Short mmCIF file of N, CA and C in Angstrom, two decimals:
data_model
loop_
_atom_site.label_atom_id
_atom_site.label_comp_id
_atom_site.label_asym_id
_atom_site.label_seq_id
_atom_site.Cartn_x
_atom_site.Cartn_y
_atom_site.Cartn_z
N UNK A 1 -14.25 -13.02 -20.37
CA UNK A 1 -14.24 -11.64 -20.63
C UNK A 1 -12.88 -11.30 -21.32
N UNK A 2 -12.89 -10.62 -22.39
CA UNK A 2 -11.67 -10.24 -23.06
C UNK A 2 -10.93 -9.18 -22.32
N UNK A 3 -9.69 -8.98 -22.67
CA UNK A 3 -8.81 -7.99 -22.08
C UNK A 3 -9.37 -6.58 -22.15
N UNK A 4 -9.90 -6.22 -23.34
CA UNK A 4 -10.51 -4.89 -23.58
C UNK A 4 -11.67 -4.66 -22.68
N UNK A 5 -12.57 -5.62 -22.65
CA UNK A 5 -13.74 -5.51 -21.78
C UNK A 5 -13.38 -5.47 -20.27
N UNK A 6 -12.37 -6.22 -19.90
CA UNK A 6 -11.93 -6.22 -18.54
C UNK A 6 -11.39 -4.84 -18.14
N UNK A 7 -10.57 -4.29 -19.03
CA UNK A 7 -9.98 -2.99 -18.78
C UNK A 7 -11.00 -1.94 -18.69
N UNK A 8 -12.03 -1.99 -19.55
CA UNK A 8 -13.10 -1.03 -19.52
C UNK A 8 -13.88 -1.15 -18.18
N UNK A 9 -14.10 -2.40 -17.70
CA UNK A 9 -14.72 -2.51 -16.41
C UNK A 9 -14.00 -1.99 -15.28
N UNK A 10 -12.60 -2.24 -15.35
CA UNK A 10 -11.73 -1.64 -14.26
C UNK A 10 -11.83 -0.12 -14.29
N UNK A 11 -11.84 0.48 -15.45
CA UNK A 11 -11.89 1.92 -15.57
C UNK A 11 -13.27 2.42 -15.00
N UNK A 12 -14.34 1.79 -15.31
CA UNK A 12 -15.66 2.12 -14.80
C UNK A 12 -15.67 2.05 -13.30
N UNK A 13 -15.24 0.90 -12.75
CA UNK A 13 -15.22 0.71 -11.28
C UNK A 13 -14.30 1.72 -10.58
N UNK A 14 -13.17 1.89 -11.18
CA UNK A 14 -12.24 2.87 -10.54
C UNK A 14 -12.77 4.27 -10.51
N UNK A 15 -13.26 4.72 -11.61
CA UNK A 15 -13.80 6.13 -11.69
C UNK A 15 -14.91 6.28 -10.68
N UNK A 16 -15.72 5.28 -10.39
CA UNK A 16 -16.86 5.31 -9.56
C UNK A 16 -16.36 5.44 -8.05
N UNK A 17 -15.13 5.04 -7.82
CA UNK A 17 -14.64 5.02 -6.46
C UNK A 17 -13.68 6.18 -6.10
N UNK A 18 -13.41 7.00 -7.14
CA UNK A 18 -12.50 8.12 -6.89
C UNK A 18 -12.97 8.98 -5.71
N UNK A 19 -12.02 9.23 -4.77
CA UNK A 19 -12.32 10.06 -3.64
C UNK A 19 -12.97 9.42 -2.48
N UNK A 20 -13.25 8.11 -2.60
CA UNK A 20 -13.83 7.41 -1.44
C UNK A 20 -12.71 6.89 -0.49
N UNK A 21 -12.60 7.50 0.67
CA UNK A 21 -11.55 7.11 1.62
C UNK A 21 -11.95 5.87 2.38
N UNK A 22 -11.04 4.88 2.46
CA UNK A 22 -11.17 3.70 3.28
C UNK A 22 -10.26 3.78 4.43
N UNK A 23 -10.59 3.03 5.53
CA UNK A 23 -9.73 2.99 6.66
C UNK A 23 -9.46 1.50 7.03
N UNK A 24 -8.25 1.25 7.45
CA UNK A 24 -7.91 -0.12 7.87
C UNK A 24 -6.87 -0.04 9.03
N UNK A 25 -7.14 -0.78 10.07
CA UNK A 25 -6.15 -0.84 11.15
C UNK A 25 -5.08 -1.77 10.77
N UNK A 26 -3.87 -1.29 10.95
CA UNK A 26 -2.66 -2.21 10.70
C UNK A 26 -2.11 -2.71 11.96
N UNK A 27 -2.73 -2.43 13.05
CA UNK A 27 -2.31 -2.96 14.37
C UNK A 27 -1.17 -2.11 15.00
N UNK A 28 -0.50 -2.71 15.96
CA UNK A 28 0.51 -2.11 16.73
C UNK A 28 1.87 -2.46 16.21
N UNK A 29 2.78 -1.43 16.06
CA UNK A 29 4.02 -1.68 15.58
C UNK A 29 4.90 -2.36 16.71
N UNK A 30 5.41 -3.49 16.37
CA UNK A 30 6.24 -4.30 17.31
C UNK A 30 7.63 -4.14 16.91
N UNK A 31 8.50 -3.83 17.85
CA UNK A 31 9.91 -3.58 17.59
C UNK A 31 10.58 -4.83 16.93
N UNK A 32 10.16 -6.03 17.34
CA UNK A 32 10.77 -7.23 16.75
C UNK A 32 10.44 -7.35 15.28
N UNK A 33 9.24 -7.04 14.90
CA UNK A 33 8.80 -7.05 13.48
C UNK A 33 9.57 -5.99 12.67
N UNK A 34 9.70 -4.82 13.26
CA UNK A 34 10.42 -3.74 12.54
C UNK A 34 11.87 -4.10 12.36
N UNK A 35 12.53 -4.70 13.41
CA UNK A 35 13.87 -5.14 13.29
C UNK A 35 14.06 -6.27 12.25
N UNK A 36 13.08 -7.18 12.23
CA UNK A 36 13.15 -8.22 11.20
C UNK A 36 13.05 -7.62 9.77
N UNK A 37 12.16 -6.66 9.59
CA UNK A 37 12.07 -5.98 8.29
C UNK A 37 13.44 -5.35 7.89
N UNK A 38 14.00 -4.62 8.90
CA UNK A 38 15.29 -3.99 8.59
C UNK A 38 16.42 -4.99 8.14
N UNK A 39 16.42 -6.15 8.92
CA UNK A 39 17.45 -7.15 8.55
C UNK A 39 17.14 -7.68 7.18
N UNK A 40 15.90 -7.96 6.84
CA UNK A 40 15.55 -8.43 5.44
C UNK A 40 15.84 -7.44 4.41
N UNK A 41 15.84 -6.14 4.80
CA UNK A 41 16.13 -5.01 3.79
C UNK A 41 17.72 -4.86 3.66
N UNK A 42 18.44 -5.64 4.39
CA UNK A 42 19.88 -5.57 4.30
C UNK A 42 20.55 -4.64 5.30
N UNK A 43 19.81 -4.12 6.15
CA UNK A 43 20.40 -3.15 7.10
C UNK A 43 21.21 -3.95 8.21
N UNK A 44 22.22 -3.35 8.76
CA UNK A 44 22.97 -3.91 9.76
C UNK A 44 23.27 -2.98 10.95
N UNK A 45 22.85 -1.78 10.89
CA UNK A 45 23.04 -0.77 11.94
C UNK A 45 22.27 -1.24 13.18
N UNK A 46 22.94 -1.37 14.33
CA UNK A 46 22.26 -1.89 15.52
C UNK A 46 20.97 -1.04 15.92
N UNK A 47 20.97 0.20 15.64
CA UNK A 47 19.72 1.03 15.92
C UNK A 47 18.53 0.63 15.11
N UNK A 48 18.72 -0.13 14.02
CA UNK A 48 17.66 -0.60 13.17
C UNK A 48 17.36 -2.07 13.27
N UNK A 49 18.35 -2.83 13.72
CA UNK A 49 18.12 -4.32 13.71
C UNK A 49 18.06 -4.92 15.16
N UNK A 50 18.37 -4.14 16.19
CA UNK A 50 18.41 -4.64 17.55
C UNK A 50 17.43 -3.91 18.37
N UNK A 51 16.17 -4.59 18.61
CA UNK A 51 15.23 -3.85 19.51
C UNK A 51 15.71 -3.53 20.88
N UNK A 52 16.74 -4.16 21.36
CA UNK A 52 17.31 -3.82 22.66
C UNK A 52 18.35 -2.68 22.64
N UNK A 53 18.64 -2.17 21.52
CA UNK A 53 19.58 -1.12 21.39
C UNK A 53 18.94 0.17 22.01
N UNK A 54 19.76 0.90 22.76
CA UNK A 54 19.26 2.12 23.44
C UNK A 54 18.71 3.14 22.42
N UNK A 55 19.19 3.17 21.22
CA UNK A 55 18.73 4.14 20.23
C UNK A 55 17.85 3.55 19.16
N UNK A 56 17.19 2.34 19.49
CA UNK A 56 16.43 1.61 18.47
C UNK A 56 15.40 2.57 17.78
N UNK A 57 15.41 2.45 16.47
CA UNK A 57 14.38 3.24 15.66
C UNK A 57 13.77 2.31 14.66
N UNK A 58 12.53 2.55 14.29
CA UNK A 58 11.80 1.73 13.33
C UNK A 58 12.31 2.21 11.93
N UNK A 59 12.67 1.31 11.08
CA UNK A 59 13.07 1.65 9.70
C UNK A 59 12.03 2.52 9.05
N UNK A 60 12.47 3.53 8.37
CA UNK A 60 11.49 4.51 7.77
C UNK A 60 10.46 3.83 6.82
N UNK A 61 10.90 2.77 6.06
CA UNK A 61 10.07 2.18 5.13
C UNK A 61 9.22 0.99 5.70
N UNK A 62 9.36 0.74 6.98
CA UNK A 62 8.62 -0.41 7.60
C UNK A 62 7.14 -0.22 7.42
N UNK A 63 6.64 0.82 7.93
CA UNK A 63 5.16 0.95 8.02
C UNK A 63 4.57 1.02 6.63
N UNK A 64 5.29 1.52 5.63
CA UNK A 64 4.83 1.58 4.22
C UNK A 64 4.72 0.16 3.66
N UNK A 65 5.49 -0.78 4.15
CA UNK A 65 5.52 -2.11 3.63
C UNK A 65 4.36 -2.97 4.27
N UNK A 66 3.75 -2.47 5.41
CA UNK A 66 2.76 -3.26 6.08
C UNK A 66 1.44 -3.06 5.32
N UNK A 67 0.86 -4.20 4.80
CA UNK A 67 -0.40 -4.07 4.04
C UNK A 67 -1.63 -4.64 4.83
N UNK A 68 -1.32 -5.42 5.82
CA UNK A 68 -2.40 -6.07 6.72
C UNK A 68 -1.84 -6.10 8.09
N UNK A 69 -2.72 -5.98 9.06
CA UNK A 69 -2.38 -6.15 10.45
C UNK A 69 -2.23 -7.58 10.71
N UNK A 70 -1.70 -7.89 11.95
CA UNK A 70 -1.60 -9.30 12.34
C UNK A 70 -3.02 -9.86 12.59
N UNK A 71 -3.26 -11.07 12.24
CA UNK A 71 -2.32 -12.15 11.93
C UNK A 71 -2.06 -12.25 10.42
N UNK A 72 -2.40 -11.21 9.65
CA UNK A 72 -2.19 -11.27 8.19
C UNK A 72 -3.45 -11.53 7.47
N UNK A 73 -3.29 -11.91 6.22
CA UNK A 73 -4.43 -12.10 5.29
C UNK A 73 -4.97 -13.53 5.33
N UNK A 74 -6.21 -13.66 5.09
CA UNK A 74 -6.84 -14.93 4.81
C UNK A 74 -6.58 -15.29 3.33
N UNK A 75 -6.40 -16.57 3.02
CA UNK A 75 -6.11 -16.93 1.61
C UNK A 75 -7.05 -16.39 0.56
N UNK A 76 -8.29 -16.15 0.98
CA UNK A 76 -9.31 -15.68 0.09
C UNK A 76 -9.08 -14.26 -0.30
N UNK A 77 -8.16 -13.55 0.39
CA UNK A 77 -7.81 -12.13 0.14
C UNK A 77 -6.82 -11.97 -1.04
N UNK A 78 -6.37 -13.06 -1.57
CA UNK A 78 -5.25 -12.88 -2.66
C UNK A 78 -5.84 -13.13 -3.97
N UNK A 79 -5.24 -12.46 -4.97
CA UNK A 79 -5.47 -12.72 -6.40
C UNK A 79 -4.62 -13.87 -6.82
N UNK A 80 -4.88 -14.47 -7.99
CA UNK A 80 -4.05 -15.53 -8.41
C UNK A 80 -2.62 -15.15 -8.66
N UNK A 81 -2.30 -13.86 -8.91
CA UNK A 81 -0.92 -13.38 -9.05
C UNK A 81 -0.21 -13.09 -7.74
N UNK A 82 -0.92 -13.31 -6.58
CA UNK A 82 -0.25 -13.14 -5.28
C UNK A 82 -0.53 -11.74 -4.72
N UNK A 83 -1.10 -10.84 -5.46
CA UNK A 83 -1.45 -9.48 -4.83
C UNK A 83 -2.76 -9.61 -4.02
N UNK A 84 -2.95 -8.66 -3.15
CA UNK A 84 -4.21 -8.58 -2.39
C UNK A 84 -5.30 -8.27 -3.39
N UNK A 85 -6.48 -8.83 -3.24
CA UNK A 85 -7.59 -8.58 -4.11
C UNK A 85 -7.97 -7.10 -4.13
N UNK A 86 -7.82 -6.39 -3.06
CA UNK A 86 -8.25 -5.03 -2.98
C UNK A 86 -7.11 -4.02 -3.08
N UNK A 87 -5.90 -4.50 -3.39
CA UNK A 87 -4.76 -3.62 -3.39
C UNK A 87 -4.87 -2.58 -4.58
N UNK A 88 -5.37 -3.01 -5.65
CA UNK A 88 -5.44 -2.07 -6.89
C UNK A 88 -6.97 -1.87 -7.14
N UNK A 89 -7.53 -0.75 -6.74
CA UNK A 89 -9.00 -0.52 -6.86
C UNK A 89 -9.55 -0.78 -8.27
N UNK A 90 -10.65 -1.47 -8.25
CA UNK A 90 -11.41 -1.78 -9.51
C UNK A 90 -10.97 -3.03 -10.20
N UNK A 91 -9.99 -3.73 -9.65
CA UNK A 91 -9.44 -4.89 -10.41
C UNK A 91 -9.89 -6.19 -9.74
N UNK A 92 -10.56 -6.23 -8.68
CA UNK A 92 -10.93 -7.48 -7.94
C UNK A 92 -11.72 -8.40 -8.87
N UNK A 93 -11.28 -9.64 -9.05
CA UNK A 93 -12.04 -10.67 -9.78
C UNK A 93 -11.78 -10.55 -11.31
N UNK A 94 -11.09 -9.64 -11.76
CA UNK A 94 -10.83 -9.44 -13.18
C UNK A 94 -9.46 -9.96 -13.65
N UNK A 95 -9.38 -10.56 -14.78
CA UNK A 95 -8.18 -11.08 -15.35
C UNK A 95 -7.41 -9.94 -16.12
N UNK A 96 -6.73 -9.14 -15.27
CA UNK A 96 -5.93 -8.08 -15.84
C UNK A 96 -4.53 -8.17 -15.28
N UNK A 97 -3.57 -7.57 -15.95
CA UNK A 97 -2.16 -7.58 -15.52
C UNK A 97 -1.89 -6.30 -14.72
N UNK A 98 -1.26 -6.43 -13.54
CA UNK A 98 -0.99 -5.35 -12.63
C UNK A 98 0.53 -5.12 -12.54
N UNK A 99 0.96 -3.87 -12.53
CA UNK A 99 2.39 -3.52 -12.34
C UNK A 99 2.43 -2.32 -11.45
N UNK A 100 3.55 -2.18 -10.70
CA UNK A 100 3.76 -0.95 -9.90
C UNK A 100 4.11 0.12 -10.97
N UNK A 101 3.59 1.31 -10.68
CA UNK A 101 3.81 2.43 -11.62
C UNK A 101 4.58 3.63 -10.96
N UNK A 102 5.11 3.38 -9.79
CA UNK A 102 5.82 4.41 -9.06
C UNK A 102 5.25 4.71 -7.69
N UNK A 103 6.18 5.20 -6.85
CA UNK A 103 5.74 5.50 -5.46
C UNK A 103 6.50 6.69 -4.98
N UNK A 104 5.77 7.64 -4.36
CA UNK A 104 6.44 8.82 -3.70
C UNK A 104 6.10 8.71 -2.23
N UNK A 105 7.07 8.84 -1.33
CA UNK A 105 6.85 8.75 0.04
C UNK A 105 7.28 10.01 0.78
N UNK A 106 6.45 10.54 1.64
CA UNK A 106 6.81 11.76 2.41
C UNK A 106 6.55 11.45 3.91
N UNK A 107 7.71 11.57 4.70
CA UNK A 107 7.62 11.24 6.12
C UNK A 107 7.30 12.54 6.84
N UNK A 108 6.23 12.50 7.71
CA UNK A 108 5.83 13.71 8.49
C UNK A 108 5.97 13.47 9.97
N UNK A 109 6.33 12.22 10.33
CA UNK A 109 6.57 11.93 11.75
C UNK A 109 7.34 10.66 11.84
N UNK A 110 7.75 10.27 13.02
CA UNK A 110 8.53 9.13 13.26
C UNK A 110 7.67 7.97 13.76
N UNK A 111 7.80 6.81 13.08
CA UNK A 111 7.02 5.67 13.55
C UNK A 111 7.80 5.07 14.69
N UNK A 112 7.06 4.74 15.80
CA UNK A 112 7.68 4.20 17.01
C UNK A 112 7.13 2.87 17.38
N UNK A 113 7.84 2.05 18.01
CA UNK A 113 7.33 0.79 18.54
C UNK A 113 6.17 1.12 19.51
N UNK A 114 5.10 0.39 19.39
CA UNK A 114 3.95 0.62 20.19
C UNK A 114 2.88 1.51 19.53
N UNK A 115 3.25 2.14 18.46
CA UNK A 115 2.25 3.03 17.74
C UNK A 115 1.18 2.07 17.17
N UNK A 116 -0.07 2.45 17.31
CA UNK A 116 -1.17 1.72 16.66
C UNK A 116 -1.43 2.49 15.34
N UNK A 117 -1.22 1.82 14.25
CA UNK A 117 -1.21 2.45 12.93
C UNK A 117 -2.53 2.26 12.23
N UNK A 118 -3.13 3.33 11.75
CA UNK A 118 -4.34 3.32 10.91
C UNK A 118 -3.90 3.78 9.56
N UNK A 119 -4.32 3.01 8.53
CA UNK A 119 -4.13 3.38 7.11
C UNK A 119 -5.43 3.97 6.56
N UNK A 120 -5.35 5.17 5.93
CA UNK A 120 -6.44 5.66 5.18
C UNK A 120 -5.95 5.77 3.72
N UNK A 121 -6.83 5.38 2.81
CA UNK A 121 -6.42 5.44 1.39
C UNK A 121 -7.60 5.75 0.53
N UNK A 122 -7.28 6.37 -0.60
CA UNK A 122 -8.32 6.69 -1.64
C UNK A 122 -7.69 6.65 -2.95
N UNK A 123 -8.48 6.18 -3.94
CA UNK A 123 -8.12 6.34 -5.39
C UNK A 123 -8.34 7.80 -5.72
N UNK A 124 -7.39 8.47 -6.26
CA UNK A 124 -7.57 9.90 -6.56
C UNK A 124 -7.51 10.22 -8.04
N UNK A 125 -7.02 9.34 -8.86
CA UNK A 125 -6.97 9.66 -10.31
C UNK A 125 -6.96 8.32 -11.16
N UNK A 126 -7.63 8.38 -12.28
CA UNK A 126 -7.69 7.31 -13.29
C UNK A 126 -7.35 7.91 -14.60
N UNK A 127 -6.31 7.40 -15.31
CA UNK A 127 -5.90 7.95 -16.55
C UNK A 127 -5.76 6.83 -17.54
N UNK A 128 -6.27 7.05 -18.68
CA UNK A 128 -6.05 6.07 -19.79
C UNK A 128 -4.92 6.57 -20.57
N UNK A 129 -3.98 5.64 -20.82
CA UNK A 129 -2.65 5.92 -21.42
C UNK A 129 -2.39 4.99 -22.60
N UNK A 130 -1.43 5.35 -23.35
CA UNK A 130 -0.98 4.52 -24.51
C UNK A 130 -1.94 4.59 -25.74
N UNK A 131 -1.59 3.92 -26.80
CA UNK A 131 -2.39 3.80 -27.98
C UNK A 131 -3.04 2.51 -28.07
N UNK A 132 -4.05 2.42 -28.99
CA UNK A 132 -4.81 1.19 -29.10
C UNK A 132 -5.53 0.92 -27.82
N UNK A 133 -5.50 -0.40 -27.34
CA UNK A 133 -6.13 -0.76 -26.12
C UNK A 133 -5.55 0.07 -24.98
N UNK A 134 -4.25 0.30 -25.01
CA UNK A 134 -3.59 1.10 -23.98
C UNK A 134 -3.58 0.47 -22.63
N UNK A 135 -3.50 1.26 -21.60
CA UNK A 135 -3.51 0.84 -20.22
C UNK A 135 -4.06 1.90 -19.38
N UNK A 136 -4.33 1.52 -18.08
CA UNK A 136 -4.82 2.52 -17.15
C UNK A 136 -3.70 2.78 -16.19
N UNK A 137 -3.55 4.03 -15.70
CA UNK A 137 -2.69 4.46 -14.65
C UNK A 137 -3.62 4.94 -13.51
N UNK A 138 -3.54 4.19 -12.41
CA UNK A 138 -4.40 4.53 -11.20
C UNK A 138 -3.54 5.14 -10.12
N UNK A 139 -3.92 6.22 -9.53
CA UNK A 139 -3.22 6.85 -8.46
C UNK A 139 -3.95 6.70 -7.19
N UNK A 140 -3.27 6.20 -6.17
CA UNK A 140 -3.78 5.98 -4.82
C UNK A 140 -3.01 6.76 -3.80
N UNK A 141 -3.71 7.49 -3.03
CA UNK A 141 -3.13 8.29 -1.91
C UNK A 141 -3.31 7.55 -0.60
N UNK A 142 -2.25 7.43 0.14
CA UNK A 142 -2.34 6.70 1.47
C UNK A 142 -1.71 7.57 2.55
N UNK A 143 -2.41 7.46 3.71
CA UNK A 143 -1.92 8.12 4.93
C UNK A 143 -1.78 7.15 6.05
N UNK A 144 -0.67 7.03 6.62
CA UNK A 144 -0.43 6.14 7.74
C UNK A 144 -0.39 7.04 8.98
N UNK A 145 -1.22 6.78 10.02
CA UNK A 145 -1.27 7.68 11.15
C UNK A 145 -1.30 6.90 12.44
N UNK A 146 -0.84 7.54 13.52
CA UNK A 146 -0.91 7.04 14.84
C UNK A 146 -1.75 8.04 15.68
N UNK A 147 -1.93 7.83 16.97
CA UNK A 147 -2.74 8.76 17.79
C UNK A 147 -2.26 10.18 17.71
N UNK A 148 -0.91 10.38 17.57
CA UNK A 148 -0.40 11.70 17.54
C UNK A 148 -0.46 12.39 16.18
N UNK A 149 -0.97 11.71 15.16
CA UNK A 149 -1.14 12.29 13.86
C UNK A 149 -0.62 11.51 12.70
N UNK A 150 -0.62 12.11 11.56
CA UNK A 150 -0.07 11.42 10.28
C UNK A 150 1.42 11.27 10.42
N UNK A 151 1.96 10.10 10.04
CA UNK A 151 3.33 9.78 10.11
C UNK A 151 3.95 9.70 8.73
N UNK A 152 3.22 9.16 7.80
CA UNK A 152 3.69 8.92 6.43
C UNK A 152 2.58 9.21 5.45
N UNK A 153 2.92 9.90 4.33
CA UNK A 153 1.93 10.04 3.18
C UNK A 153 2.57 9.42 1.97
N UNK A 154 1.87 8.67 1.26
CA UNK A 154 2.34 7.88 0.08
C UNK A 154 1.42 8.16 -1.07
N UNK A 155 1.99 8.37 -2.23
CA UNK A 155 1.25 8.36 -3.48
C UNK A 155 1.81 7.20 -4.30
N UNK A 156 0.90 6.28 -4.65
CA UNK A 156 1.28 5.10 -5.42
C UNK A 156 0.54 5.08 -6.78
N UNK A 157 1.24 4.65 -7.77
CA UNK A 157 0.63 4.52 -9.07
C UNK A 157 0.68 3.02 -9.45
N UNK A 158 -0.41 2.61 -10.09
CA UNK A 158 -0.50 1.19 -10.56
C UNK A 158 -0.86 1.20 -12.06
N UNK A 159 -0.23 0.40 -12.83
CA UNK A 159 -0.44 0.22 -14.21
C UNK A 159 -1.42 -1.03 -14.33
N UNK A 160 -2.47 -0.85 -15.06
CA UNK A 160 -3.40 -1.94 -15.27
C UNK A 160 -3.53 -2.20 -16.78
N UNK A 161 -3.23 -3.36 -17.17
CA UNK A 161 -3.33 -3.71 -18.59
C UNK A 161 -4.33 -4.85 -18.80
#
């Protein structure tokens, strides 16, 4: 399938899924995992990297970085480029190029160790951009929640060529 045909198929699939909310459990936030994330992000403050610290707090970007709950993904869940097959709606199985197109994050609560996180997400917009064959700009809304309510809201955009 040529690039133009693949892009048209992505657009058709994506438009058909606009507004369909999916849910996925991301499991329980473990302090050790959050501290490891903070260290990998270059943090050194004890309250972010030491789960035993009296004021330990989960790094604000930790939960946004979690794409699958433990034990992680099965090899069949990956695209050849290393992304998850379902990460960019409408693209599964198609030979298209994917790029991040921006992210806006709004924190509405504090993520805590022990929180059981549920991700809800929906594709909310599909835009054709550029001249000629152009590209698609897909907008995905995500909400990360625990039992006490929504903790983080994210708007992500993906460029599909």
